[in-house]
mmCIF file of C-alpha atoms and ligand atoms in Angstrom:
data_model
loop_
_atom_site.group_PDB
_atom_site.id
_atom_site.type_symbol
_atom_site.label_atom_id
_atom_site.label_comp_id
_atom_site.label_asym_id
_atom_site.label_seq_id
_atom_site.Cartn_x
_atom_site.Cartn_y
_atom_site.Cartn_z
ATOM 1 C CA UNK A 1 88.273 137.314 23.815
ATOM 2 C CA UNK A 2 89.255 137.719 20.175
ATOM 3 C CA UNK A 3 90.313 135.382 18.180
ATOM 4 C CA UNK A 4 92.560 136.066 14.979
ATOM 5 C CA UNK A 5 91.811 133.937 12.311
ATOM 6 C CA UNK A 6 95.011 132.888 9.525
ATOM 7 C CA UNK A 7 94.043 130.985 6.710
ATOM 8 C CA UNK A 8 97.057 128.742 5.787
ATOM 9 C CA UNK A 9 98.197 126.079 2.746
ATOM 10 C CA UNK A 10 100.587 123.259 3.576
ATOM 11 C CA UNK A 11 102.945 124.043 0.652
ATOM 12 C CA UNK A 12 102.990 127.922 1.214
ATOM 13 C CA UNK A 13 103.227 128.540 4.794
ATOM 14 C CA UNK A 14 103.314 131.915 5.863
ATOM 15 C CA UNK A 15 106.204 132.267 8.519
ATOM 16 C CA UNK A 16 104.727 135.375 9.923
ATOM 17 C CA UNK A 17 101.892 133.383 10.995
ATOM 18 C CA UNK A 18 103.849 130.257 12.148
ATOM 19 C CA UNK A 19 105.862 133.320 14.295
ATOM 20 C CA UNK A 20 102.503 134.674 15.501
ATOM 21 C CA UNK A 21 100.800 131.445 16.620
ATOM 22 C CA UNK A 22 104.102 129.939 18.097
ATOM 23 C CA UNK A 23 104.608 133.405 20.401
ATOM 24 C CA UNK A 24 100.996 133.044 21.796
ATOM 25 C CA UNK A 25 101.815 129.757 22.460
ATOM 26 C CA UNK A 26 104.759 130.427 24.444
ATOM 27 C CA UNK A 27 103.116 132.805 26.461
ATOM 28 C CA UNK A 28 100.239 130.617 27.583
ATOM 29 C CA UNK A 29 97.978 130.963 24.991
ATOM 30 C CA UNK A 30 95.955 129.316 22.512
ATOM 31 C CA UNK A 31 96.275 128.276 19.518
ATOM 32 C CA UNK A 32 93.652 125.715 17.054
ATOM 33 C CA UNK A 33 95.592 124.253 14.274
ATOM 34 C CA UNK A 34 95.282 121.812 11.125
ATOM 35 C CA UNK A 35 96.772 118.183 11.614
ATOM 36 C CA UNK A 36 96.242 114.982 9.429
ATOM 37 C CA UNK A 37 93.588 113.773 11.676
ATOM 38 C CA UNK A 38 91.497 115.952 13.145
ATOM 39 C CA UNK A 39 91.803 119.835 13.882
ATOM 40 C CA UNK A 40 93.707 119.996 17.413
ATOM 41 C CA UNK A 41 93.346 123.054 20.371
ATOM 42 C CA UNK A 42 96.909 123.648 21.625
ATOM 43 C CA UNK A 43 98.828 124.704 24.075
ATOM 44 C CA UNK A 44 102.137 124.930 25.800
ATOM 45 C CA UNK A 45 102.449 121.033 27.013
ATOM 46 C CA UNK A 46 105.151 121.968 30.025
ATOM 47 C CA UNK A 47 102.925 125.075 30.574
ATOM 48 C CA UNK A 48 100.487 123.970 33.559
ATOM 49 C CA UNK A 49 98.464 126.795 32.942
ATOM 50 C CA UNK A 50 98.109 126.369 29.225
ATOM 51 C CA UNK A 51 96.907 122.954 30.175
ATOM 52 C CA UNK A 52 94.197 124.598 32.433
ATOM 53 C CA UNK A 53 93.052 126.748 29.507
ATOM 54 C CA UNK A 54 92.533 124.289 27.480
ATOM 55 C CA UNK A 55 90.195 122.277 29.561
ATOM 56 C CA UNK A 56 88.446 125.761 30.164
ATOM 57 C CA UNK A 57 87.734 126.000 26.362
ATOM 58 C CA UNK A 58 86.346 122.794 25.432
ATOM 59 C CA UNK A 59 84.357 122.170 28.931
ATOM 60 C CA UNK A 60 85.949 119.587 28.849
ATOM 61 C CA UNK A 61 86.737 117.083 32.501
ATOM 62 C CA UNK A 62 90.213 117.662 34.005
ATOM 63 C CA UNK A 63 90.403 113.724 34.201
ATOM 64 C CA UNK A 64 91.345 113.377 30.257
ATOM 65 C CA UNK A 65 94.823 113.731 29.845
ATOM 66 C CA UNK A 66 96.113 115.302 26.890
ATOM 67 C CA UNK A 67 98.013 114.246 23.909
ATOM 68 C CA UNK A 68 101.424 115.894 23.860
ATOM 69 C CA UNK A 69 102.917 116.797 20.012
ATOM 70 C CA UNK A 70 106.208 116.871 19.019
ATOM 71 C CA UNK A 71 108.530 116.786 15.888
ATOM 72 C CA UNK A 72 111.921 115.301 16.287
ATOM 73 C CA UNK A 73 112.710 112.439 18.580
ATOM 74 C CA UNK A 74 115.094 113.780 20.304
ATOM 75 C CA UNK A 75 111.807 115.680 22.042
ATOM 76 C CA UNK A 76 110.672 112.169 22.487
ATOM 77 C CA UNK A 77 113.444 111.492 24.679
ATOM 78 C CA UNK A 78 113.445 114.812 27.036
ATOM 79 C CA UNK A 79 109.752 113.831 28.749
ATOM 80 C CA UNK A 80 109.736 110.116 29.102
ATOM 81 C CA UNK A 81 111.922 107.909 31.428
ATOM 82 C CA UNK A 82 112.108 105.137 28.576
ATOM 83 C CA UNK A 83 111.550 104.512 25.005
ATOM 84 C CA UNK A 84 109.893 100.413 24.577
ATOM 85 C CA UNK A 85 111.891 98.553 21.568
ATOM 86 C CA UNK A 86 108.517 98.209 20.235
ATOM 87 C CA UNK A 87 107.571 101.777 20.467
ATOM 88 C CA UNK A 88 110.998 103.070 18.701
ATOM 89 C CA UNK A 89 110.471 100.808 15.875
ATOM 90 C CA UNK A 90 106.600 102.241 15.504
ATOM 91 C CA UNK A 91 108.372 105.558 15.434
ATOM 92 C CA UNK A 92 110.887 104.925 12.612
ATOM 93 C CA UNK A 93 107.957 103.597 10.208
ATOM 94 C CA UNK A 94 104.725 105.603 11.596
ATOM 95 C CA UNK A 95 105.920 108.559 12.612
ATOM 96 C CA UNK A 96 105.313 111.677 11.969
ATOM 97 C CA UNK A 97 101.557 110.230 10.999
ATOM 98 C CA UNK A 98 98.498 109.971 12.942
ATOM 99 C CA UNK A 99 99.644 107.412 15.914
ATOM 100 C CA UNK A 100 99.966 108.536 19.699
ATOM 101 C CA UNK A 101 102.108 106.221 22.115
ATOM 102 C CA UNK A 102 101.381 105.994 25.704
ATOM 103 C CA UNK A 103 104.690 106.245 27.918
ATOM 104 C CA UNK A 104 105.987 106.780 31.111
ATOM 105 C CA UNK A 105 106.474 110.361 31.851
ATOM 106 C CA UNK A 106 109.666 112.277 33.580
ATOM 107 C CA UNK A 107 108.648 115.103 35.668
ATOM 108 C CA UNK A 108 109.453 117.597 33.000
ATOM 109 C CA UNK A 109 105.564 116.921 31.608
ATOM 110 C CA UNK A 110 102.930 118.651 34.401
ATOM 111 C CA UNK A 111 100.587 116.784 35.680
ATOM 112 C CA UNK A 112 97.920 118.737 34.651
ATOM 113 C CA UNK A 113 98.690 118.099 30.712
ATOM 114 C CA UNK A 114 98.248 113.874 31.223
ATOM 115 C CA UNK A 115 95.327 114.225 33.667
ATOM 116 C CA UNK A 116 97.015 113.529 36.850
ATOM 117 C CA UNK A 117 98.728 110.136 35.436
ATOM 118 C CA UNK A 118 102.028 109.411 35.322
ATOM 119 C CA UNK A 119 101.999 108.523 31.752
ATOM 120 C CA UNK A 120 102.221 110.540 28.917
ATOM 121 C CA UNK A 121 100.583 110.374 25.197
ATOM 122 C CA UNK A 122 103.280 111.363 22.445
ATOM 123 C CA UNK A 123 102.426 112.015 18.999
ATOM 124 C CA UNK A 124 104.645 113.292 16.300
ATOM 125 C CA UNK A 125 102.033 114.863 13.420
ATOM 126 C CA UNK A 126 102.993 115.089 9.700
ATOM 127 C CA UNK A 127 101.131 118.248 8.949
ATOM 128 C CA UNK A 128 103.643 120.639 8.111
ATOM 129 C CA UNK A 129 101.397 123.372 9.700
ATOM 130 C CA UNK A 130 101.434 122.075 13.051
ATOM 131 C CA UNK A 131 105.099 121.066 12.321
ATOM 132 C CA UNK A 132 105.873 124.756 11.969
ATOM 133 C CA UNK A 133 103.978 125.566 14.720
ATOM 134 C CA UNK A 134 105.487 122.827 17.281
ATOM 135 C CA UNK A 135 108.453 123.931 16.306
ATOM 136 C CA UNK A 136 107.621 127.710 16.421
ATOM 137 C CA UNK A 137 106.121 127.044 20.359
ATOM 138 C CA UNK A 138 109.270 125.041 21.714
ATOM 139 C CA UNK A 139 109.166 121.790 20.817
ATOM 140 C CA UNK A 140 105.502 120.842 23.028
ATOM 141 C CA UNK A 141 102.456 121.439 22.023
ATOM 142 C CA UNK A 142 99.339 119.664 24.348
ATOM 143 C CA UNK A 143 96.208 119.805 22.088
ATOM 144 C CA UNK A 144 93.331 117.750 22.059
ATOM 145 C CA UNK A 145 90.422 117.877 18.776
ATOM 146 C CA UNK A 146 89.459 121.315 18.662
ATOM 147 C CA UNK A 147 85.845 120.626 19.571
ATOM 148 C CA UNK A 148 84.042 121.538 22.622
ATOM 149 C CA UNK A 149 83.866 118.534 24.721
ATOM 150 C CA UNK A 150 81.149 115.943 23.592
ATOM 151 C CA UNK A 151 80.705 117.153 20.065
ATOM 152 C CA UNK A 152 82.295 115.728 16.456
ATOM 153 C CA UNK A 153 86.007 116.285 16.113
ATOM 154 C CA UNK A 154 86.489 119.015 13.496
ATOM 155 C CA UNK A 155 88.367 117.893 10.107
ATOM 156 C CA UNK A 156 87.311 121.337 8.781
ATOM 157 C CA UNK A 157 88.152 125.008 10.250
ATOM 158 C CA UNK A 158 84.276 126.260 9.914
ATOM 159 C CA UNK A 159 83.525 123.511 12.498
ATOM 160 C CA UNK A 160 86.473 124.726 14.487
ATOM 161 C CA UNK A 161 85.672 128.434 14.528
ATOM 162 C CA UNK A 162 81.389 127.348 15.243
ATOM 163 C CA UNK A 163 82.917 125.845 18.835
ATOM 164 C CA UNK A 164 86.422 127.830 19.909
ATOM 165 C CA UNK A 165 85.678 131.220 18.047
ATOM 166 C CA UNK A 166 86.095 133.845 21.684
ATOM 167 C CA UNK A 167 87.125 131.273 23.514
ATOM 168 C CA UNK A 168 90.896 130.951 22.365
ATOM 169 C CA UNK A 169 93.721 133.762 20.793
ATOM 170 C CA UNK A 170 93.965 132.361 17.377
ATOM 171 C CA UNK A 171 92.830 129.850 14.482
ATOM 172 C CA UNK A 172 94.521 128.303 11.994
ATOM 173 C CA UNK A 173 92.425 127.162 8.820
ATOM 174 C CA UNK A 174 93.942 125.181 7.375
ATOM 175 C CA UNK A 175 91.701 123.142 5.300
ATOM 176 C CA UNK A 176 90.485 119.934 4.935
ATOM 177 C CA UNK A 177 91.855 117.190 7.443
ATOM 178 C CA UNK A 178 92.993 114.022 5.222
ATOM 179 C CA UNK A 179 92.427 111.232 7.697
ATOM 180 C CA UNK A 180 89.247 112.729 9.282
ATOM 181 C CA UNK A 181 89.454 110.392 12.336
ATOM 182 C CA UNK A 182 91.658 110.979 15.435
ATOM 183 C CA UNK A 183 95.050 109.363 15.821
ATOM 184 C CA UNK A 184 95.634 105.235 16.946
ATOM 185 C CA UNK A 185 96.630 105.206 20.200
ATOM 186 C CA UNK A 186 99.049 102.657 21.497
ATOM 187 C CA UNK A 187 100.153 101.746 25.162
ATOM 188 C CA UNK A 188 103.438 100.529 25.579
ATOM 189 C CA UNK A 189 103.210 101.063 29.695
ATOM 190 C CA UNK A 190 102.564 97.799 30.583
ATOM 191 C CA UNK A 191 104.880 95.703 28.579
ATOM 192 C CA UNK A 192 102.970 94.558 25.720
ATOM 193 C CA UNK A 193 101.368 97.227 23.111
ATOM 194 C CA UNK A 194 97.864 97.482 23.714
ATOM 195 C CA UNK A 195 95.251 99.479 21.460
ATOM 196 C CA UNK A 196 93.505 101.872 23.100
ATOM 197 C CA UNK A 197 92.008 103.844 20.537
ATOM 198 C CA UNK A 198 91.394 102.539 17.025
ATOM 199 C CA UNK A 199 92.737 104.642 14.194
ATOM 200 C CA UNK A 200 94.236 105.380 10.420
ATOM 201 C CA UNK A 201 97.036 103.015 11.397
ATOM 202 C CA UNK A 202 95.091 99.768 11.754
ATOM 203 C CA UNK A 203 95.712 96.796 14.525
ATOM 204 C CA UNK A 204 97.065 94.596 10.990
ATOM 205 C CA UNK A 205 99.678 97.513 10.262
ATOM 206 C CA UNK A 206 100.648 97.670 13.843
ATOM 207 C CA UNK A 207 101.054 94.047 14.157
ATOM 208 C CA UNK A 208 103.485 93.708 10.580
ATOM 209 C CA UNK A 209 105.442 96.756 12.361
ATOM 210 C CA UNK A 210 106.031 94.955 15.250
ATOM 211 C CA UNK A 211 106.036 91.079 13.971
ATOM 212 C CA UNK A 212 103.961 90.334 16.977
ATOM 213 C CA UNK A 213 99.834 90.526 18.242
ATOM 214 C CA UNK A 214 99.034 93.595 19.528
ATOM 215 C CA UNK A 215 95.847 93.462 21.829
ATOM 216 C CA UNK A 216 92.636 95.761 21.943
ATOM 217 C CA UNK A 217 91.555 96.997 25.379
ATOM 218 C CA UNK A 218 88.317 95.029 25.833
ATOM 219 C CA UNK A 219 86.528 98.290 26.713
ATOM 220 C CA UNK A 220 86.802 99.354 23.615
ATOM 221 C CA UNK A 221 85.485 96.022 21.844
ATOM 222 C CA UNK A 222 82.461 94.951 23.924
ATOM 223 C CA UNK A 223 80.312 98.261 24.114
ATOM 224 C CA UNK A 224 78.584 96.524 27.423
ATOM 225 C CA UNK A 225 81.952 95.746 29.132
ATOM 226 C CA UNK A 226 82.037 97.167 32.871
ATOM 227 C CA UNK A 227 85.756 97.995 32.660
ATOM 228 C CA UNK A 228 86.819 101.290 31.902
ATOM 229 C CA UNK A 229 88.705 101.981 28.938
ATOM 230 C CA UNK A 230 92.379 102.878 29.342
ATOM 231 C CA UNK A 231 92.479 105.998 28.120
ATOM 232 C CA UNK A 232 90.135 108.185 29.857
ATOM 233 C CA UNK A 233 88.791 109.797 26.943
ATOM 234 C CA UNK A 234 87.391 106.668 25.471
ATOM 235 C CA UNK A 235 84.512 106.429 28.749
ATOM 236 C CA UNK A 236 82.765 109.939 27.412
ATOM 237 C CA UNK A 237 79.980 110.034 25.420
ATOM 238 C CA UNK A 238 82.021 110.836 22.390
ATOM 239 C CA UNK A 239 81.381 112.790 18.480
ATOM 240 C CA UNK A 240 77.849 112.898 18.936
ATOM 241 C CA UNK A 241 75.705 114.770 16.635
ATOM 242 C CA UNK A 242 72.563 116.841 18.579
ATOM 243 C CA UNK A 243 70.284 114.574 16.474
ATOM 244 C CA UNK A 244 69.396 111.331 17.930
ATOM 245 C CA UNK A 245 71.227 108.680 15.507
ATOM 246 C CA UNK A 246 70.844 104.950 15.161
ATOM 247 C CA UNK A 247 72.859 102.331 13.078
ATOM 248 C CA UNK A 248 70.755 100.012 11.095
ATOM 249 C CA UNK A 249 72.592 96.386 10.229
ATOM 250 C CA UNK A 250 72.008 93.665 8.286
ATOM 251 C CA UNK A 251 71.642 93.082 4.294
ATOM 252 C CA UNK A 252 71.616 95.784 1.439
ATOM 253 C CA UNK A 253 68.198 95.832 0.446
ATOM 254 C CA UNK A 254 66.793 95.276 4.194
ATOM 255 C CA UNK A 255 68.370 98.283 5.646
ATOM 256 C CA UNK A 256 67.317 100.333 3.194
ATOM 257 C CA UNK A 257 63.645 99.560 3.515
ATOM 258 C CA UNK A 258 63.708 98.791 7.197
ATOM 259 C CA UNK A 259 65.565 102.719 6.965
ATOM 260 C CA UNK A 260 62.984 104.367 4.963
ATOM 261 C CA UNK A 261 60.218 102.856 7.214
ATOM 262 C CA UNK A 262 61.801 104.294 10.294
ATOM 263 C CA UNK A 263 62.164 107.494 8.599
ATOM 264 C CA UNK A 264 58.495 107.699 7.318
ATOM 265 C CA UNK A 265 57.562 106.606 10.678
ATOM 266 C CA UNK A 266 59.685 109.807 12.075
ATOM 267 C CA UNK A 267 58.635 112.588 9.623
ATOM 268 C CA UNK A 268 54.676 111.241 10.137
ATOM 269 C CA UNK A 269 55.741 112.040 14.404
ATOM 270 C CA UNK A 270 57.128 115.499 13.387
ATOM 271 C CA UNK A 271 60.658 114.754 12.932
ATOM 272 C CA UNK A 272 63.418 116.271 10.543
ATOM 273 C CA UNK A 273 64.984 112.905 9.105
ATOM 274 C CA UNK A 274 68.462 112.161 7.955
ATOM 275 C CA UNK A 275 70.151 109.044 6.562
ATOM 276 C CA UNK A 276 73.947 107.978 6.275
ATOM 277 C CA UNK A 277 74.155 105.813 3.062
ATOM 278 C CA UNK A 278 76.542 105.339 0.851
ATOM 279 C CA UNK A 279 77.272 105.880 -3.116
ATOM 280 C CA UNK A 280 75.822 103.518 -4.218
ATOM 281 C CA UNK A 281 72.599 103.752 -1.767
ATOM 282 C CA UNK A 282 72.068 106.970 -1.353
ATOM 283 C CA UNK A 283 69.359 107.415 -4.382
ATOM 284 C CA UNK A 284 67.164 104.900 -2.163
ATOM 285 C CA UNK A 285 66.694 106.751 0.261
ATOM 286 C CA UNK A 286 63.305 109.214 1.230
ATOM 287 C CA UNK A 287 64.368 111.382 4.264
ATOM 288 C CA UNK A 288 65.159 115.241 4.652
ATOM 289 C CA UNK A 289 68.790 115.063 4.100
ATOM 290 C CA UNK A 290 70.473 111.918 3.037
ATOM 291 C CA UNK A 291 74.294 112.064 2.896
ATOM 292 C CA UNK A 292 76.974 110.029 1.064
ATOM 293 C CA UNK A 293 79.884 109.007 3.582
ATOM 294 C CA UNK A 294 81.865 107.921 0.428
ATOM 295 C CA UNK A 295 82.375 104.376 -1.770
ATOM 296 C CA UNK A 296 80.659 101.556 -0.460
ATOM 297 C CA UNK A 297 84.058 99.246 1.620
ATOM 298 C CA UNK A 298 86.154 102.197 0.853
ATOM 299 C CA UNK A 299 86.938 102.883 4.664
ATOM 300 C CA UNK A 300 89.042 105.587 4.201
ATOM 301 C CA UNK A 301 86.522 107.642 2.557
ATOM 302 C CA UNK A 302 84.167 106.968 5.308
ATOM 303 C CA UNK A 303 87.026 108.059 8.209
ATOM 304 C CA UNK A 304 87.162 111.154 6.065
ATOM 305 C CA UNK A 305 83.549 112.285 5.314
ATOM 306 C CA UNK A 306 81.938 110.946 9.105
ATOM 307 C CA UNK A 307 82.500 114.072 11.523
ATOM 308 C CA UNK A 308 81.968 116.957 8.922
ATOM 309 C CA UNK A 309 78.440 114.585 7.912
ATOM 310 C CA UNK A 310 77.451 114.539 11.301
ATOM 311 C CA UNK A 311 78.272 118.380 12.032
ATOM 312 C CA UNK A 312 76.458 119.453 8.571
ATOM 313 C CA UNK A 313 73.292 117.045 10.071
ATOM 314 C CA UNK A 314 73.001 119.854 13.471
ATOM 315 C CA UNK A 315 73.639 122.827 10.913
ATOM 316 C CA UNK A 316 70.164 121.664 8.912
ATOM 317 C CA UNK A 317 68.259 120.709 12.379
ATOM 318 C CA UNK A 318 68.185 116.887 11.770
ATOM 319 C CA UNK A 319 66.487 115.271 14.722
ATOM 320 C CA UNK A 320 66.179 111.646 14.019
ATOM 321 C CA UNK A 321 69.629 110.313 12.024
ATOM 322 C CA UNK A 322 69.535 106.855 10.147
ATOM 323 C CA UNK A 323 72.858 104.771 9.168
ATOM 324 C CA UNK A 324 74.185 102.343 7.636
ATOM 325 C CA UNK A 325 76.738 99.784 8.905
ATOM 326 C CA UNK A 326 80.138 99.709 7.407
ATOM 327 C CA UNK A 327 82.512 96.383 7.671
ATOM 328 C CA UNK A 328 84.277 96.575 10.927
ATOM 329 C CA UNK A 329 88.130 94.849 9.993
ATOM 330 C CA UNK A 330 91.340 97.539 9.279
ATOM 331 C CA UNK A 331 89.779 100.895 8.940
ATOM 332 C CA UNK A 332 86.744 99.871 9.559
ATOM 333 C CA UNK A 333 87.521 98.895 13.276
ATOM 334 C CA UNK A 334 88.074 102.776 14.076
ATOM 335 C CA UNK A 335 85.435 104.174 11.759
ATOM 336 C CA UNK A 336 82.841 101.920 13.546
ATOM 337 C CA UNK A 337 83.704 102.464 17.030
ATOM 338 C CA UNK A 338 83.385 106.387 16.156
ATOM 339 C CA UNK A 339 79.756 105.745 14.660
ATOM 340 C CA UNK A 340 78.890 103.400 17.567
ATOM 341 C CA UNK A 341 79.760 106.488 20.209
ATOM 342 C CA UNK A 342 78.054 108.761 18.335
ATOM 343 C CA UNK A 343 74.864 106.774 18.259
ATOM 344 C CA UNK A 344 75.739 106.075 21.885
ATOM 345 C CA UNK A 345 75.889 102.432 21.025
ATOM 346 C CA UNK A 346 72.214 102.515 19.284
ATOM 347 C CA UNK A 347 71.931 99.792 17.292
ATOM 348 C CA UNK A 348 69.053 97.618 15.102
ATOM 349 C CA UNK A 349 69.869 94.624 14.326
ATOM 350 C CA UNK A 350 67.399 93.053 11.256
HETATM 351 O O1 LIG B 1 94.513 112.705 16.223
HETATM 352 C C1 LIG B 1 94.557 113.048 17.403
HETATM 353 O O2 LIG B 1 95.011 112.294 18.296
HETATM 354 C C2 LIG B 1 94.036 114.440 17.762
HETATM 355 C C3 LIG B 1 94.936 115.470 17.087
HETATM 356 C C4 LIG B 1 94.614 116.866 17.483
HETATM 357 O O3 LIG B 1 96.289 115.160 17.346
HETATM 358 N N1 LIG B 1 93.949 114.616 19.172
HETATM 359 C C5 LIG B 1 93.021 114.001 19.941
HETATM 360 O O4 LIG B 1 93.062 114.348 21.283
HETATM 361 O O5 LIG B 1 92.216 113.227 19.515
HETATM 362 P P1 LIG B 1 91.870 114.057 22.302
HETATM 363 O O6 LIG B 1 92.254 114.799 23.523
HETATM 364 O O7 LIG B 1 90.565 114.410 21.693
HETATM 365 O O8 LIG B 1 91.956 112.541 22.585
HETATM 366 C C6 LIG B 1 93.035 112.038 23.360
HETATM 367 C C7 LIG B 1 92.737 110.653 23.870
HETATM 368 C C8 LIG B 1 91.733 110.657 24.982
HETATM 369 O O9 LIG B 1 90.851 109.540 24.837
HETATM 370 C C9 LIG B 1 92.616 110.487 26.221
HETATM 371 O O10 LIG B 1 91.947 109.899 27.285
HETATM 372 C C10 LIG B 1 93.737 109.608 25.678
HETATM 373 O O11 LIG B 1 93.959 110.128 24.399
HETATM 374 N N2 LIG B 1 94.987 109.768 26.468
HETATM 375 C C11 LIG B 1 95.779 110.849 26.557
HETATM 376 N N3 LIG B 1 96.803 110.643 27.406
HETATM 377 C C12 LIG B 1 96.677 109.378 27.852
HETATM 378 C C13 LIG B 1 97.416 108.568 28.765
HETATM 379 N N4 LIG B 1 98.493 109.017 29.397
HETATM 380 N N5 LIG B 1 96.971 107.301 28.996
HETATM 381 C C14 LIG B 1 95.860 106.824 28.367
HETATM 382 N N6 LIG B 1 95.131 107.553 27.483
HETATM 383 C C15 LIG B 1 95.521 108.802 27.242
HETATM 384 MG MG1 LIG B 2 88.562 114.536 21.212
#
């Protein structure tokens, strides 16, 4: 297949384009495009055969539902049987922004989009890209990250074209992701909001929203729990670079000589090395290719830099990845559980 490539700015958005990407949508096709998270593969959502594509080009299992994005509520409204208190309030002060809601789904919404479930995950994106675009395909557009299935989300097109290019009708670069991280997800199915996927919009912001506790699936917090995660997505071995990486915790100066003992130890057995440090650290490090995530406690920069770090470590052939630990409260909650998938829960503890 070819795919056509557009390259696209937020504040000059070429309606041709938008026209382009939003009739291949509508006839069952394709389409990757930019969103404040992460880079997303859509489809028509009401399309079942879209939905089929879509696992088709990521390899991804038929079990994961998909998130469903939309721009208006009114939208909201036509593909769920109700709307929670708690979830229209999270609406009016999140949305559009990177949070997904869980709710229960009218039969307008194919099963094959949510994965057989009768639930349905909504999110209303702030890009104005994928605005256009939603708009431009009818109003529903399924997409999950734009990744093949296993691999880093892409916050950058390059990343996005490596994985989808021949695989889907079109791409739509447009640049650099600003959150870097996938959406929060919330559940509002069974009464009480429920975290199932740690995000931009922290559990503190969710909880000040809402003026009451919102809980964390327990899958999600104890990496040796037997129960499996509510959202399906979460039980896959998730953003993980084809280097094997482990996170190294404990004090400042420890990690980074316990670090650059592992990686001498690694280069002596043949190894290409790589280290995830920090600003301030990264000038302590010895290893093939060490990379700054951002700030030291600046969270945000981490969520930003982590996928595109751990993409750039497969372009260079790193084999044996070293990181640091980063604080796990508010942003750090979402940017940890990320870097504890991708080392596939791999951690030393000094
Ligand atoms: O930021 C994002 O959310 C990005 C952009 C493109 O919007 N999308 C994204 O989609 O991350 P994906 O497919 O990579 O992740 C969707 C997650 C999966 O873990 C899936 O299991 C969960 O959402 N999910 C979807 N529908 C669900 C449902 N009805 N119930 C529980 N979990 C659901
Ligand atoms: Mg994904």
């Amino acid at each position: 297949m070819n795919t056509e490539i557009a390259v696209l700015t937020e504040d000059n958005i070429d309606k041709k384009v938008i026209k382009r990407a939003g009739d291949i949508l509508r006839a069952g096709g394709l389409v990757a495009f930019p969103t404040e998270t992460v880079y997303g593969l859509g489809g028509d959502a009401l399309n079942p055969e879209s939905s089929k594509k879509i696992y088709a080009a990521k390899g991804r299992p038929s079990d994961n539902p998909l998130i469903v994005h939309i721009t208006n509520m009114e939208a909201l409204e036509k593909i769920v049987t109700e709307i929670p208190e708690g979830a229209r309030i999270l609406s009016q002060r999140f949305w559009p922004g990177p949070l997904t809601m869980i709710f229960k789904k009218n039969d307008i919404v194919p099963r094959e989009t949510t994965g057989g479930l009768d639930t349905v995950a909504v999110r209303m994106p702030s890009n104005k890209i994928a605005a256009a675009m939603i708009d431009a395909a009818g109003g529903y557009v399924a997409a999950p990250s734009a990744n093949l299935s296993g691999r880093p989300s892409p916050t950058v097109a390059k990343y996005v074209i490596e994985d989808m290019n021949g695989r889907i009708d079109m791409i739509i670069d447009g640049g650099d992701s600003d959150v870097g991280l996938e959406s929060t997800i919330v559940d509002f199915t069974a009464g009480e909001p429920m975290i199932l996927r740690p995000g931009y919009i922290t559990k503190e912001m969710l909880e000040e929203a809402l003026s009451t506790a919102v809980s964390v699936d327990k899958a999600i917090i104890d990496s040796n729990s037997k129960v499996a995660p509510k959202a399906p997505g979460m039980k896959y071995r998730h953003y993980a670079p084809k280097g094997e990486l482990t996170i190294v915790e404990g004090s400042s100066e420890a990690v980074t000589e316990a670090v650059n003992g592992y990686v001498s130890e690694a280069s002596l057995a043949g190894f290409r090395t790589g280290v995830i440090a920090t600003e301030e650290t990264k000038s302590l490090y010895r290893a093939d290719s060490v990379k700054s995530v951002g700030h030291a406690g600046r969270e945000d920069e981490v969520a930003h830099h982590l996928f595109r770090i751990l993409r750039e470590f497969d372009d260079e052939g790193i084999e044996k990845i070293f990181s640091e630990s980063f604080a796990d409260s508010g942003l750090g909650a979402a940017v940890m559980n990320r870097l504890l998938k991708a080392a596939g829960h791999k951690v030393i503890k000094l």
